[in-house]
mmCIF file of N, CA and C in Angstrom:
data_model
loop_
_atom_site.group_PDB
_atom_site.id
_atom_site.type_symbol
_atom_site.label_atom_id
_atom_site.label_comp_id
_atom_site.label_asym_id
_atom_site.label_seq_id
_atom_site.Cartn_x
_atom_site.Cartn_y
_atom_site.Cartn_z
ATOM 1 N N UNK A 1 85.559 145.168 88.562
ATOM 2 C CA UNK A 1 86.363 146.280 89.001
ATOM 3 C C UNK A 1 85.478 147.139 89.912
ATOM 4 N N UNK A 2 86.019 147.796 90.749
ATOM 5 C CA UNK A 2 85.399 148.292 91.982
ATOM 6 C C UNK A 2 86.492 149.074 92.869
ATOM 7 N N UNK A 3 85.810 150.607 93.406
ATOM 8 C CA UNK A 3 86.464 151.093 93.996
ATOM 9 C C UNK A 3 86.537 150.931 95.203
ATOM 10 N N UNK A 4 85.920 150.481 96.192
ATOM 11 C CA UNK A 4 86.305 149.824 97.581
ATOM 12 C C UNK A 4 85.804 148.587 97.624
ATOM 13 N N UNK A 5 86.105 147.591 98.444
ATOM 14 C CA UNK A 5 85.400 146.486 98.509
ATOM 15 C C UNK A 5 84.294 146.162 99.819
ATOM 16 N N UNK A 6 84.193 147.426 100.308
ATOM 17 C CA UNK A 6 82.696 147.389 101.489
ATOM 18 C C UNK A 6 82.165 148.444 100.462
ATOM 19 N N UNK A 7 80.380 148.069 101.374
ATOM 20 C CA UNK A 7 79.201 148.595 100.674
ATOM 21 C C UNK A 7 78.502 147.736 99.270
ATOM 22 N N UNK A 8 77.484 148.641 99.120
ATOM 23 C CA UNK A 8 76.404 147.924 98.666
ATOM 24 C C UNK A 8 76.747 147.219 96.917
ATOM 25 N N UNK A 9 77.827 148.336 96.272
ATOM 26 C CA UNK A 9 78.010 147.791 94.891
ATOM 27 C C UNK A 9 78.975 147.128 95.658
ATOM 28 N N UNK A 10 79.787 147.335 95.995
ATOM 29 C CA UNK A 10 80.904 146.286 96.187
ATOM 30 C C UNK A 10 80.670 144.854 96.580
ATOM 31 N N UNK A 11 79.178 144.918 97.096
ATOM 32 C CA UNK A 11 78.890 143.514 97.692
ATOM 33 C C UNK A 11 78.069 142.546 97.002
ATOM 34 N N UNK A 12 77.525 143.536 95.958
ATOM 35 C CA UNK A 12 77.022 143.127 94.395
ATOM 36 C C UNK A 12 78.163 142.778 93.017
ATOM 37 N N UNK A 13 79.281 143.550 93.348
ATOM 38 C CA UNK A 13 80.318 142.890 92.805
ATOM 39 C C UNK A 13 81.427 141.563 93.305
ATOM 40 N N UNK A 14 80.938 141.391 94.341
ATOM 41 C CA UNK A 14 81.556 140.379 94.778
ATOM 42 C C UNK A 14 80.747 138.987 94.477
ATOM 43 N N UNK A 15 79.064 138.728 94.871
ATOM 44 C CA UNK A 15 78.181 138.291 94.116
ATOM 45 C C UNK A 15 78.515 138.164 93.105
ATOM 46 N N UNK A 16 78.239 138.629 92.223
ATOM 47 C CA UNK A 16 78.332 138.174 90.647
ATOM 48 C C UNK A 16 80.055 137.735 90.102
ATOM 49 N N UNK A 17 81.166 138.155 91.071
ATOM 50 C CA UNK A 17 82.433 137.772 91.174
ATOM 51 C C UNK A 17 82.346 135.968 91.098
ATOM 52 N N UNK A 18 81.769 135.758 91.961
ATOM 53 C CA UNK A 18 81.719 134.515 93.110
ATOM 54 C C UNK A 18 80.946 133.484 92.209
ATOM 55 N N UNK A 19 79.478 134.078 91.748
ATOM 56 C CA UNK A 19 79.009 133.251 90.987
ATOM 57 C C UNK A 19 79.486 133.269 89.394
ATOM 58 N N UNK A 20 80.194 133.754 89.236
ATOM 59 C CA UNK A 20 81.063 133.588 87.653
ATOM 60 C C UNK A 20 81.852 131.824 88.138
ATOM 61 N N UNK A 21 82.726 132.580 89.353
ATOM 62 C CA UNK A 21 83.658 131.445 89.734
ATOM 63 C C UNK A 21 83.226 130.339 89.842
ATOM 64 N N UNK A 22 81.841 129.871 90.421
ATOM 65 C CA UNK A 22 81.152 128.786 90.656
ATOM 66 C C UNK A 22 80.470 128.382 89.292
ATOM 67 N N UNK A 23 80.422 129.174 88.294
ATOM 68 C CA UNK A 23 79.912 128.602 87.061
ATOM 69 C C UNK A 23 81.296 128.242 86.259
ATOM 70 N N UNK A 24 82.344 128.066 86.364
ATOM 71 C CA UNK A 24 83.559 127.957 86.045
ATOM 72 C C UNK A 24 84.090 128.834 84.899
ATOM 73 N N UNK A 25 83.883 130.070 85.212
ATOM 74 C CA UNK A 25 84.276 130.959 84.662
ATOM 75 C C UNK A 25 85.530 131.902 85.273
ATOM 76 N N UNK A 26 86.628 132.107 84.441
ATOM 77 C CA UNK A 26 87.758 132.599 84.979
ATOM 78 C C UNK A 26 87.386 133.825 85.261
ATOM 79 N N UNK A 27 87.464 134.496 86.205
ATOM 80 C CA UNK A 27 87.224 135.783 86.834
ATOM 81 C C UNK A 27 87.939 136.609 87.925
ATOM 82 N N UNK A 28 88.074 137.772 87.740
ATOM 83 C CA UNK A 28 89.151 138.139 88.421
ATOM 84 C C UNK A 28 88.353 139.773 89.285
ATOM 85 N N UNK A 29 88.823 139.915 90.355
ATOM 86 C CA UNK A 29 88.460 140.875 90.962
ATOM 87 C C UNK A 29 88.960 142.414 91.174
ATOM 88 N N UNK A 30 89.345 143.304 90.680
ATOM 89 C CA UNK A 30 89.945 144.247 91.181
ATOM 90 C C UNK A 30 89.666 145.449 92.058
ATOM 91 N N UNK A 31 89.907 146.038 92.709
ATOM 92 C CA UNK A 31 89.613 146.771 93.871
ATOM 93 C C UNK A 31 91.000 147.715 93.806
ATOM 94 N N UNK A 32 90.364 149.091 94.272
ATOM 95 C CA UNK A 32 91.428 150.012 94.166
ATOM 96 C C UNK A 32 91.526 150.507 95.666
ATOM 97 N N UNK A 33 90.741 150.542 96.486
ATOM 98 C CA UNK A 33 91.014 150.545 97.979
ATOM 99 C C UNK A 33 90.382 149.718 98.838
ATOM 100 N N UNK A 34 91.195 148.634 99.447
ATOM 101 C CA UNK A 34 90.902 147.623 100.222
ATOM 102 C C UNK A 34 90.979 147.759 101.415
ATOM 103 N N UNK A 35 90.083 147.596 101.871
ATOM 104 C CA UNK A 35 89.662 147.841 103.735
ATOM 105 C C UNK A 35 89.204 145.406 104.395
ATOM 106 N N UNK A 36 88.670 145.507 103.776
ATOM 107 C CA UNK A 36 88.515 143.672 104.004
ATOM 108 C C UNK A 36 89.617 142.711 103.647
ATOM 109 N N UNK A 37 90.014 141.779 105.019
ATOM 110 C CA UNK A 37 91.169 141.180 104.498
ATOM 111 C C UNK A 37 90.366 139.854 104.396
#
């Protein structure tokens, strides 16, 4: 969970998002203001 998806946590939450997914772990992202499509 994350309040924008640019910048530095956001890009550390996307990281550890990504590598959950690649370890086959169900994972889900949420973002409360989205600027990146």
């Amino acid at each position: 969970m994350n309040t924008y998806d640019t910048g530095g946590a956001a890009n550390a939450c996307i990281r550890l998002h990504e590598g959950l997914l690649n370890a086959d772990v169900d994972s889900k992202l949420l973002v409360l203001h989205k600027k990146k499509m």
